[in-house]
Coordinates of C-alpha atoms and ligand atoms in Angstrom, one line a residue:
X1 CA 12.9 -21.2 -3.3
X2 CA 14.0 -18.4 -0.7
X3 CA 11.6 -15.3 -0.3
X4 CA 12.8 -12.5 2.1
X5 CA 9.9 -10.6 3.6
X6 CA 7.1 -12.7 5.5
X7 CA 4.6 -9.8 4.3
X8 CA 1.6 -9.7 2.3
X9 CA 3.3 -10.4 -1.1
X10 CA 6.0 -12.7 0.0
X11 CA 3.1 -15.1 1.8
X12 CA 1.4 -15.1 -1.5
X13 CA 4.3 -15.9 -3.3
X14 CA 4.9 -18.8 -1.0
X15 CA 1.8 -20.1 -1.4
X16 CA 1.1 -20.1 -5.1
X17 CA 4.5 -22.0 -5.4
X18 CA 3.5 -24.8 -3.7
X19 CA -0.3 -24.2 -5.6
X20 CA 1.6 -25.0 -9.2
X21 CA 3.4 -27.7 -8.2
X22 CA 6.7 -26.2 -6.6
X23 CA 7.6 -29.9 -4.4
X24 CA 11.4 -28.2 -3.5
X25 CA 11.9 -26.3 -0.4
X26 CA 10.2 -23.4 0.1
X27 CA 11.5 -20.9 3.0
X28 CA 9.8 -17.8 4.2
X29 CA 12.2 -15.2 6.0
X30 CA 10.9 -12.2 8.0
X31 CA 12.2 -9.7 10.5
X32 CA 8.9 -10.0 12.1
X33 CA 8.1 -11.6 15.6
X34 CA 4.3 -12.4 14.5
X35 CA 3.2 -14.9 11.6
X36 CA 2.6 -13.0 8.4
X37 CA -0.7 -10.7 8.8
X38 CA -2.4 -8.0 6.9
X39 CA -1.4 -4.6 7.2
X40 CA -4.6 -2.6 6.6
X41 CA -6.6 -3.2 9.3
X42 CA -3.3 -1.3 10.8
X43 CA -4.7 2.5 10.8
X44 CA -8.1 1.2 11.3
X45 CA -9.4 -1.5 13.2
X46 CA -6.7 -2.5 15.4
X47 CA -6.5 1.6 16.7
X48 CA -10.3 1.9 17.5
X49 CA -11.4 -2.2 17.8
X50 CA -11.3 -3.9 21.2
X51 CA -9.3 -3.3 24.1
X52 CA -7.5 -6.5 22.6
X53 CA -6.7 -6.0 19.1
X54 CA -4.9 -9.5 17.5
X55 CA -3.4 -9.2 14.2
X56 CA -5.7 -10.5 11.1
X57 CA -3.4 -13.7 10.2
X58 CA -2.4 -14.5 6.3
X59 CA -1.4 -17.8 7.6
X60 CA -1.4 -19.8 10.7
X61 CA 0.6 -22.9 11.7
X62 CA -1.9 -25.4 10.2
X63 CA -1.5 -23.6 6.9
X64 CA 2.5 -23.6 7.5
X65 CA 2.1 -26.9 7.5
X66 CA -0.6 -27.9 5.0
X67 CA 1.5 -26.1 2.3
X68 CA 5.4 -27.2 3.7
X69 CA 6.6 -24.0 4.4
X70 CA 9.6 -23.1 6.4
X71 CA 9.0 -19.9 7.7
X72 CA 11.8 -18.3 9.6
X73 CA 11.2 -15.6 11.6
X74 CA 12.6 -12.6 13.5
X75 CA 15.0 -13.1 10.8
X76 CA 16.7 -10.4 8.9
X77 CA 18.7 -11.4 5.7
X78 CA 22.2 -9.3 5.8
X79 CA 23.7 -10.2 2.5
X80 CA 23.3 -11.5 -0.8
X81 CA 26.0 -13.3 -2.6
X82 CA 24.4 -13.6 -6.0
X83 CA 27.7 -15.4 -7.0
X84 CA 27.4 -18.3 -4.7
X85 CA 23.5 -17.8 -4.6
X86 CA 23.4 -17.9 -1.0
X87 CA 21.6 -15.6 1.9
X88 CA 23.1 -14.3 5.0
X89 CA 20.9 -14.1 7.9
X90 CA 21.2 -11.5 11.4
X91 CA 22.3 -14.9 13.0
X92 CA 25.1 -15.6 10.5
X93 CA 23.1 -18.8 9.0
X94 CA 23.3 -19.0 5.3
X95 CA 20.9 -20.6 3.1
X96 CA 21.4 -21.6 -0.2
X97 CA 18.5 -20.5 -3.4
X98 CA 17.7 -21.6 -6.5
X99 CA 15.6 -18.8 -7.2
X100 CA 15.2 -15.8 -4.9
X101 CA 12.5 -13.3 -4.0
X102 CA 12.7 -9.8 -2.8
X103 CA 9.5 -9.0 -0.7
X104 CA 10.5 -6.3 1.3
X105 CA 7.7 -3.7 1.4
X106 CA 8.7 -0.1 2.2
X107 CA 9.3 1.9 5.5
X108 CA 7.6 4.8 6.4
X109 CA 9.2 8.3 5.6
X110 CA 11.1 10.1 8.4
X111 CA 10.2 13.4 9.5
X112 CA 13.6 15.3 8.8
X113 CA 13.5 18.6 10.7
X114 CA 14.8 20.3 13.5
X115 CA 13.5 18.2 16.6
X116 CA 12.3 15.6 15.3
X117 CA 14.9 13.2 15.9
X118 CA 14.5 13.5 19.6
X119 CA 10.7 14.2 19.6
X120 CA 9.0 11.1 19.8
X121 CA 7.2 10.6 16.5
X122 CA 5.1 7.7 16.4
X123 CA 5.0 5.8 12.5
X124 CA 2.6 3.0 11.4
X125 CA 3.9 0.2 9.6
X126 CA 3.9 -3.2 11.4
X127 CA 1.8 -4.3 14.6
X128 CA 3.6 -3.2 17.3
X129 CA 3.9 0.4 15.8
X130 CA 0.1 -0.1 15.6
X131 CA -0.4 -0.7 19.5
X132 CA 1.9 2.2 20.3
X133 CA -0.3 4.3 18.9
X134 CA -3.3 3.0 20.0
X135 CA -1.9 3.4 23.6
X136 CA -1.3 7.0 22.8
X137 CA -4.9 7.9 21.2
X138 CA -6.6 8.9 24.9
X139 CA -9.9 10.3 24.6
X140 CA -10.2 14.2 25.2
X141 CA -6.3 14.5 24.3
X142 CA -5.1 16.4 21.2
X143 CA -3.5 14.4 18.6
X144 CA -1.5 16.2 15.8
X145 CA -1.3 13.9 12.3
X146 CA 1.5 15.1 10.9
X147 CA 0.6 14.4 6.8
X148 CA -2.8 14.7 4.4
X149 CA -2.0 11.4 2.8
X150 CA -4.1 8.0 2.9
X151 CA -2.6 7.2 6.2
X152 CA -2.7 10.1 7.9
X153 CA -6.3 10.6 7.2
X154 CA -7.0 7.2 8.5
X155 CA -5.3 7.6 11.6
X156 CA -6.9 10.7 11.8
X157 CA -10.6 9.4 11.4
X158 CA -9.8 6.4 14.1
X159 CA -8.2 9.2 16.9
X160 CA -11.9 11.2 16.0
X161 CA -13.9 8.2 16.9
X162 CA -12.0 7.2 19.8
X163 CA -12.8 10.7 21.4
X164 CA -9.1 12.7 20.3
X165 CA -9.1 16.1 19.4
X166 CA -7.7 15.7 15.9
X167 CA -5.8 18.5 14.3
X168 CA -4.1 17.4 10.5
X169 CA -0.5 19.5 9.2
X170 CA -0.3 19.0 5.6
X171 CA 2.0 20.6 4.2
X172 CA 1.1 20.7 0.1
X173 CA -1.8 22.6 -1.3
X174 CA -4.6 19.8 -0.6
X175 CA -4.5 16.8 1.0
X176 CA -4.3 13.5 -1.0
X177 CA -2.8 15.6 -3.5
X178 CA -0.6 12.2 -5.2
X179 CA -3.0 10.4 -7.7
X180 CA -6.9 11.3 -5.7
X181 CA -8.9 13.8 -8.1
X182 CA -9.4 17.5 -6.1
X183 CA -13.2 16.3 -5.9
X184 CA -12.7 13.2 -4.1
X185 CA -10.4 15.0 -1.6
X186 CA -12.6 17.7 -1.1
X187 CA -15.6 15.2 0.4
X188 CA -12.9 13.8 2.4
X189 CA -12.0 17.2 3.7
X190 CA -15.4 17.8 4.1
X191 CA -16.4 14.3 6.1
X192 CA -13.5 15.1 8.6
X193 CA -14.4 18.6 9.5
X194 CA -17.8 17.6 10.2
X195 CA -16.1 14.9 12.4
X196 CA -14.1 17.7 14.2
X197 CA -10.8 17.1 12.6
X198 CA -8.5 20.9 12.3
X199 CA -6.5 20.8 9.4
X200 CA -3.8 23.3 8.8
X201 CA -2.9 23.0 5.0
X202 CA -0.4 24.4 2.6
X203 CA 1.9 25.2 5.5
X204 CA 5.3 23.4 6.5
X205 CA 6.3 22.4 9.7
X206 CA 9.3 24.9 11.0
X207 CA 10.5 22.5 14.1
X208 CA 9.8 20.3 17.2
X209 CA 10.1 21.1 20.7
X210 CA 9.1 19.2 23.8
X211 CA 6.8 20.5 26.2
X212 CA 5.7 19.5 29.7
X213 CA 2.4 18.2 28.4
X214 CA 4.1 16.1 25.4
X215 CA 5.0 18.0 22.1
X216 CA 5.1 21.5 20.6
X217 CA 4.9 21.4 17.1
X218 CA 6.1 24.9 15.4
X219 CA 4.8 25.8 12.3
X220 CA 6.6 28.2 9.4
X221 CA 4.0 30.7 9.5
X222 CA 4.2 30.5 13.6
X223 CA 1.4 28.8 14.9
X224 CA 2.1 26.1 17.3
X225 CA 0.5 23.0 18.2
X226 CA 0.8 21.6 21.3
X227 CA -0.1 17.6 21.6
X228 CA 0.0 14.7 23.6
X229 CA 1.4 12.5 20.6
X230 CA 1.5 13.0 17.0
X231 CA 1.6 10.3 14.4
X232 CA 3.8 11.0 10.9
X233 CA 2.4 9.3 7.8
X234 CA 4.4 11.3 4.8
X235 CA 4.8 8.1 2.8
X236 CA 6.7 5.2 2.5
X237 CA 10.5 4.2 1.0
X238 CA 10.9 1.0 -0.8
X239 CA 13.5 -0.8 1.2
X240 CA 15.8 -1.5 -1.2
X241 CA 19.1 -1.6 1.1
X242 CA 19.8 -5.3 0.4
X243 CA 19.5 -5.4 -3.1
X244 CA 21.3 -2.0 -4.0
X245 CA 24.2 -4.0 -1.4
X246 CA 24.2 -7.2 -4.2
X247 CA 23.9 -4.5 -7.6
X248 CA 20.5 -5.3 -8.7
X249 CA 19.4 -2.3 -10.9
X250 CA 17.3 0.3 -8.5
X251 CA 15.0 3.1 -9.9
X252 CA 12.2 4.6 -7.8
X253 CA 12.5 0.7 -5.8
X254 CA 13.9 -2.4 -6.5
X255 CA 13.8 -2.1 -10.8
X256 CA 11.7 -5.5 -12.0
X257 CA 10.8 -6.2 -16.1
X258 CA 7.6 -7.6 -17.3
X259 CA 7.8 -10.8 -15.2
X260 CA 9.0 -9.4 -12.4
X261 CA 12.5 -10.5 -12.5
X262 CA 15.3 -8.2 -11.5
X263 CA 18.4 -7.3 -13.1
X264 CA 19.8 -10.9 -12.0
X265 CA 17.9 -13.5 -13.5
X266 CA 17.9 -15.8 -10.6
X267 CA 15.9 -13.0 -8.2
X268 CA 12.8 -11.1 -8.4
X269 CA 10.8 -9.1 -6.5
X270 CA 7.3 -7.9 -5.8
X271 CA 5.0 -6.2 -3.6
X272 CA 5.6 -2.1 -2.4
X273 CA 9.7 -2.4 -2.8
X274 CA 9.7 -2.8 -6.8
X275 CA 8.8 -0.8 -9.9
X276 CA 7.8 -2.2 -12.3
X277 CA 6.7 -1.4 -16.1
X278 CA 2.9 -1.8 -16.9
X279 CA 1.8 -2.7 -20.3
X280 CA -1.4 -1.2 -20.1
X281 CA -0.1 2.6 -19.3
X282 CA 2.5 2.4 -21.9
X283 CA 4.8 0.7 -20.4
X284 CA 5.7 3.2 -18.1
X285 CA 7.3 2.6 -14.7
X286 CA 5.2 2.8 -11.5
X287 CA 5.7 1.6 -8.0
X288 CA 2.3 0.9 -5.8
X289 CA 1.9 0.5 -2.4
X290 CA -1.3 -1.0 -2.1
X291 CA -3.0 -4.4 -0.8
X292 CA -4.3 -5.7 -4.6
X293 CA -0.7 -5.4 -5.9
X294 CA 0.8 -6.8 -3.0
X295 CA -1.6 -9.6 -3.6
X296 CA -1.6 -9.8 -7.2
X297 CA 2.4 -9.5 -7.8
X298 CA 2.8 -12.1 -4.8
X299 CA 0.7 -15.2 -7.2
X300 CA 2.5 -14.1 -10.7
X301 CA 5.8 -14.0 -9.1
X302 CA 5.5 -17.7 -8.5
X303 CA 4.8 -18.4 -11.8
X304 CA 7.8 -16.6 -13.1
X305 CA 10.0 -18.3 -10.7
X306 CA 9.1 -21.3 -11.9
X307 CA 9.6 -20.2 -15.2
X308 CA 5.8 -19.6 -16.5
X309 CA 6.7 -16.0 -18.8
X310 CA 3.3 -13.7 -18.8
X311 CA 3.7 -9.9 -18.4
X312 CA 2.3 -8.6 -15.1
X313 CA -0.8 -6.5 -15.9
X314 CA -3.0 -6.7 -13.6
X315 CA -4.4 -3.0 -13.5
X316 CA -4.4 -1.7 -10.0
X317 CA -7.1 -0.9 -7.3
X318 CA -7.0 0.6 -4.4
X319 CA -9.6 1.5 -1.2
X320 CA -9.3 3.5 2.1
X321 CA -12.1 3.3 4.9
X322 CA -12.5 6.6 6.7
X323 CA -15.7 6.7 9.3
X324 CA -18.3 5.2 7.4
X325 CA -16.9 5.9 3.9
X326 CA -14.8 4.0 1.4
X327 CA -12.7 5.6 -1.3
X328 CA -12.0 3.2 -4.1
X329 CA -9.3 3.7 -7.0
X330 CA -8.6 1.9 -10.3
X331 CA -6.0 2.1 -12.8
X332 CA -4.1 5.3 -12.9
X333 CA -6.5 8.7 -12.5
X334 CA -3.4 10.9 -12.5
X335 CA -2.9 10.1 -16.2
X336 CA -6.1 11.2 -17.2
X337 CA -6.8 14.5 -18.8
X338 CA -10.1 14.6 -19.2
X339 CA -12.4 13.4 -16.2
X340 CA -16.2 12.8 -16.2
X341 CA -18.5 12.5 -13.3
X342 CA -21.1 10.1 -13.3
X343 CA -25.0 12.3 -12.6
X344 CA -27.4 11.1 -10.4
X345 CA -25.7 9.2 -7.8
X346 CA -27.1 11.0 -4.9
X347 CA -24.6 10.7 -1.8
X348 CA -22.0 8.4 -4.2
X349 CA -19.3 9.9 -6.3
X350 CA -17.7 8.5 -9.4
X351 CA -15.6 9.9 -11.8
X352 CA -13.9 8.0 -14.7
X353 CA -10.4 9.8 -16.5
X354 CA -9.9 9.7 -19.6
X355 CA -6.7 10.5 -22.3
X356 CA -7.4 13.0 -24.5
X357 CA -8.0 10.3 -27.0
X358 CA -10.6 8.9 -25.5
X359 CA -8.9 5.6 -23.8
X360 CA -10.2 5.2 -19.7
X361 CA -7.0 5.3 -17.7
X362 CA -9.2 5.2 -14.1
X363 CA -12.0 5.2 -12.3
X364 CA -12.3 7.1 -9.2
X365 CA -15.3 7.4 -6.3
X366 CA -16.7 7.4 -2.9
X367 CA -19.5 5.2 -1.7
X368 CA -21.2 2.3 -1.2
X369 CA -22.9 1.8 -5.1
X370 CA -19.8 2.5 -7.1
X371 CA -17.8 -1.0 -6.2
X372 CA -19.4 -2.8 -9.5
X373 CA -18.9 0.2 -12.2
X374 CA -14.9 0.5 -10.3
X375 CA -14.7 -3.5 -11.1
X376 CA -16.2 -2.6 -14.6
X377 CA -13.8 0.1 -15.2
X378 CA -10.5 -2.5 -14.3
X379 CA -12.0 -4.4 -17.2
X380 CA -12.5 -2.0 -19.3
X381 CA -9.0 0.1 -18.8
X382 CA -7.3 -3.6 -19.1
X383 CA -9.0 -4.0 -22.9
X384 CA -7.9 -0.3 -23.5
X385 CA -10.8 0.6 -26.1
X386 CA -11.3 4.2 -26.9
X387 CA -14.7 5.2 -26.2
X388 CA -16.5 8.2 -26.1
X389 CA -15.8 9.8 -22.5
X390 CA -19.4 11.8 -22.3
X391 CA -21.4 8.7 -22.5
X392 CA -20.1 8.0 -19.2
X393 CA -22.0 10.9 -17.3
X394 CA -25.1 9.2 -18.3
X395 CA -26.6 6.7 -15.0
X396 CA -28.3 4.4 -17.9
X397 CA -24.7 3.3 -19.6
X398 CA -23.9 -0.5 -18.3
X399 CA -20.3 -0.7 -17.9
X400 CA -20.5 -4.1 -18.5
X401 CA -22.3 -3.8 -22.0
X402 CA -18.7 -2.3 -23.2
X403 CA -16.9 -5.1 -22.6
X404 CA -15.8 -7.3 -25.4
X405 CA -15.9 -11.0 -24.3
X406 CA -14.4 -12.9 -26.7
Ligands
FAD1 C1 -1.2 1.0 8.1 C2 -1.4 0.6 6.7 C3 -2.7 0.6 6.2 C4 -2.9 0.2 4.9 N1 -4.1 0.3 4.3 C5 -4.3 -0.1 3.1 C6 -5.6 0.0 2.5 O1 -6.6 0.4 3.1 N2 -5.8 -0.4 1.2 C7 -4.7 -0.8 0.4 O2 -4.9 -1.1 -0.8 N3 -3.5 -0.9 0.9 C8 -3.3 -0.5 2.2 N4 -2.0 -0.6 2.7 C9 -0.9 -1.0 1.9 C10 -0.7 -2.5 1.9 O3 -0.9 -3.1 3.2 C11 0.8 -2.8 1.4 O4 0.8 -2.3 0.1 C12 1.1 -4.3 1.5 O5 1.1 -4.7 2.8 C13 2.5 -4.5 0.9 O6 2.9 -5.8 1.0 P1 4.5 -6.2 0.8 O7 4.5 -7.7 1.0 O8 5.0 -5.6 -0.4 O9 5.2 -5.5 2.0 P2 5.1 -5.7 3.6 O10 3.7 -6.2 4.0 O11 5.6 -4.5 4.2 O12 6.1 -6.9 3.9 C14 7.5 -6.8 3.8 C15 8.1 -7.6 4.9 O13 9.5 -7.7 4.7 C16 10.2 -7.7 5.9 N5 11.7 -7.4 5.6 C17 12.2 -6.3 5.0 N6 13.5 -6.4 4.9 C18 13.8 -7.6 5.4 C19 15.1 -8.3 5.5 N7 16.3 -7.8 5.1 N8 15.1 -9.5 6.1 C20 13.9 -10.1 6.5 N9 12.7 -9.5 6.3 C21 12.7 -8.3 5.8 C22 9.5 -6.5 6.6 O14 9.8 -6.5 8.0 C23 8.1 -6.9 6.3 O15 7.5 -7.7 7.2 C24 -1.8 -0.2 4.1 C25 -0.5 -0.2 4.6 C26 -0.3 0.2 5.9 C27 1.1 0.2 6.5

């Protein structure tokens, strides 16, 4: 068993093979220096923790061991040869598979405008990217966040509390504006100017110049920002380079079926650099970049490599920390078309979306008392019942007095 990508899902992966029985090789390869660690505590933690930050480990060299895995890192794979089923590393190794996993994750989106090639954008996606940044949030310096998105806004709230002047481009309508409900974005908003963040919204960026005191950042409408850094987080690509290479079938990602198998099938993938169709919602194609599904796709991907056939349908969740708030998100909210709020909640929100016939297709919220009606609501969108959408307003209906237990 090969798995390329030491990340969140690949580490799952690795494990749950040996947890069913898997006695065969089992070798980990990563581009990564570090042992495999978690990647949200990224644009929160590890930018406003201790002067030391350390990586929070998914595995250390006890467990390496405990579980017989090879892990090979600072690795890149170069090439697959799906004929002869082997792997090509940076260092010209090969290996041989049996059955191969794609757990590549995504890269963050370039800014791709005049300037910004030479302009010193900082990203977040591994560690290191992490600790540059850090090193650039000084207190009393003015930090532009280039994009309203779930990274942005984090990096955003951690440069607030470490003492940055904040100010946040985003270039659509809203910020948040894939998948969050206008409500839930709005409180967000809301929490970050009374934190002091700026936000300039609904405007593009027109170019980037340098400046004796770090950046200029020139909007279309002809303000200009000048800033001692500024951090880009306009989403993330599914790195899908090596597979494309070999022929697997791409669409929005590395294209997986039910069982997350690719087009060739000997490979599979999982984690942020696949779609993948979901039962629940139709069938229809998505691609998620979040923890639960990183986590969730790495264990059933074992099990189809080893030839256990269930469809994936876990339904997905979600949850960003900003200041002392945590958004959570379940199923799919965008595909609702009718949403209702739950009353009564006082400083909590929680909406629940609906298709117009009635079936919950997410729940969506803000606080600290909405975490067991959100776990209610993955239940409850996985047994796709139609119910009747109003009832849900009401603070006296138990969630869990829907559920049919069989
Ligand atoms: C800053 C940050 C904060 C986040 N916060 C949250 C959050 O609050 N809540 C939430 O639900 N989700 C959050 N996420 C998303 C979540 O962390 C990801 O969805 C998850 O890590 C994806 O795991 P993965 O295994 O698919 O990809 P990754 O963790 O990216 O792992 C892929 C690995 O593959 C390696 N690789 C790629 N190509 C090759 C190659 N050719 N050879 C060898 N190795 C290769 C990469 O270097 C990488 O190490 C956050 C993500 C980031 C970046």
């Amino acid at each position: 068993m090969v798995i390329i990508g030491a990340g969140h899902a690949g580490t799952q992966a690795a494990i749950e093979l040996r947890n069913q029985g898997w006695l065969g090789t089992i070798t980990l390869i990563g581009k990564e220096e570090l042992l495999p660690y978690e990647r949200p505590p990224l644009s929160k933690a590890v930018l406003k923790g201790s002067d030391k930050p350390s990586p929070t480990f998914i595995l250390n060299e006890e467990l390496l061991k405990e579980y017989q895995l090879e892990l090979i890192g600072k690795s890149t794979v170069t090439r697959i040869n799906r004929p002869t089923h082997m792997v090509q590393l940076s260092d010209g190794r090969e290996l041989h598979y049996e059955r191969l996993l794609l757990a590549l994750g995504a890269n963050p989106r370039q800014l791709n405008l005049e300037g910004s090639d030479t302009s010193g954008a900082l990203y977040l996606r591994t560690f290191l990217d992490a600790l540059q940044i850090r090193a650039r949030l000084v207190p009393g310096q003015h930090v532009v966040v280039v994009g309203g998105g779930f990274i942005g806004l984090e990096v955003a709230a951690s440069a607030r509390e470490l003492g940055c002047t904040v100010t946040l481009i985003e270039a659509a309508p809203r910020i948040l504006m894939r998948g969050v409900p206008a409500e839930l974005a709005t409180v967000l908003e809301a929490r970050h100017r009374a934190a002091g963040v700026k936000f300039k919204i609904g405007v593009g960026i027109n170019r980037i110049e340098s400046s004796p005191t770090g950046h200029n950042i020139i909007m279309a409408d002809g303000d200009i920002f000048n800033c001692a850094a500024f951090i880009v987080g306009i989403g993330a690509v599914p790195e899908i380079a090596l597979a494309s290479a070999c022929g697997l079938a791409i669409d929005n990602g590395i294209r997986v079926d039910h069982h997350l198998a690719t087009s060739d099938p000997d490979i599979f993938a999982a984690g942020d650099c696949c779609s993948f169709p979901h039962p629940i919602f139709g069938g229809r194609r998505i691609r998620l970049e979040a923890w639960s599904n990183a986590q969730e796709q790495g264990l059933h991907v074992a099990r189809s490599m080893l030839g256990i056939c269930e469809a994936y349908q876990e339904v997905p969740w979600f949850w960003s920390d900003q200041y002392e708030m945590t958004l959570q998100m379940a199923g799919m909210p965008d595909l609702g078309a009718v949403c209702i709020e739950r009353v009564g909640l006082e400083e909590n929100q929680l909406y629940f979306h609906f298709t117009e016939e009635g079936r919950l297709v997410g729940a969506s919220g803000i606080g600290p008392a909405i975490s067991k009606d959100i776990r209610y609501a993955q239940l409850l969108i996985r047994q796709r019942l139609t119910m009747s959408p109003s009832a849900f307003s009401s603070p006296d209906l138990k969630l869990k007095s829907l559920l049919i237990t069989k």
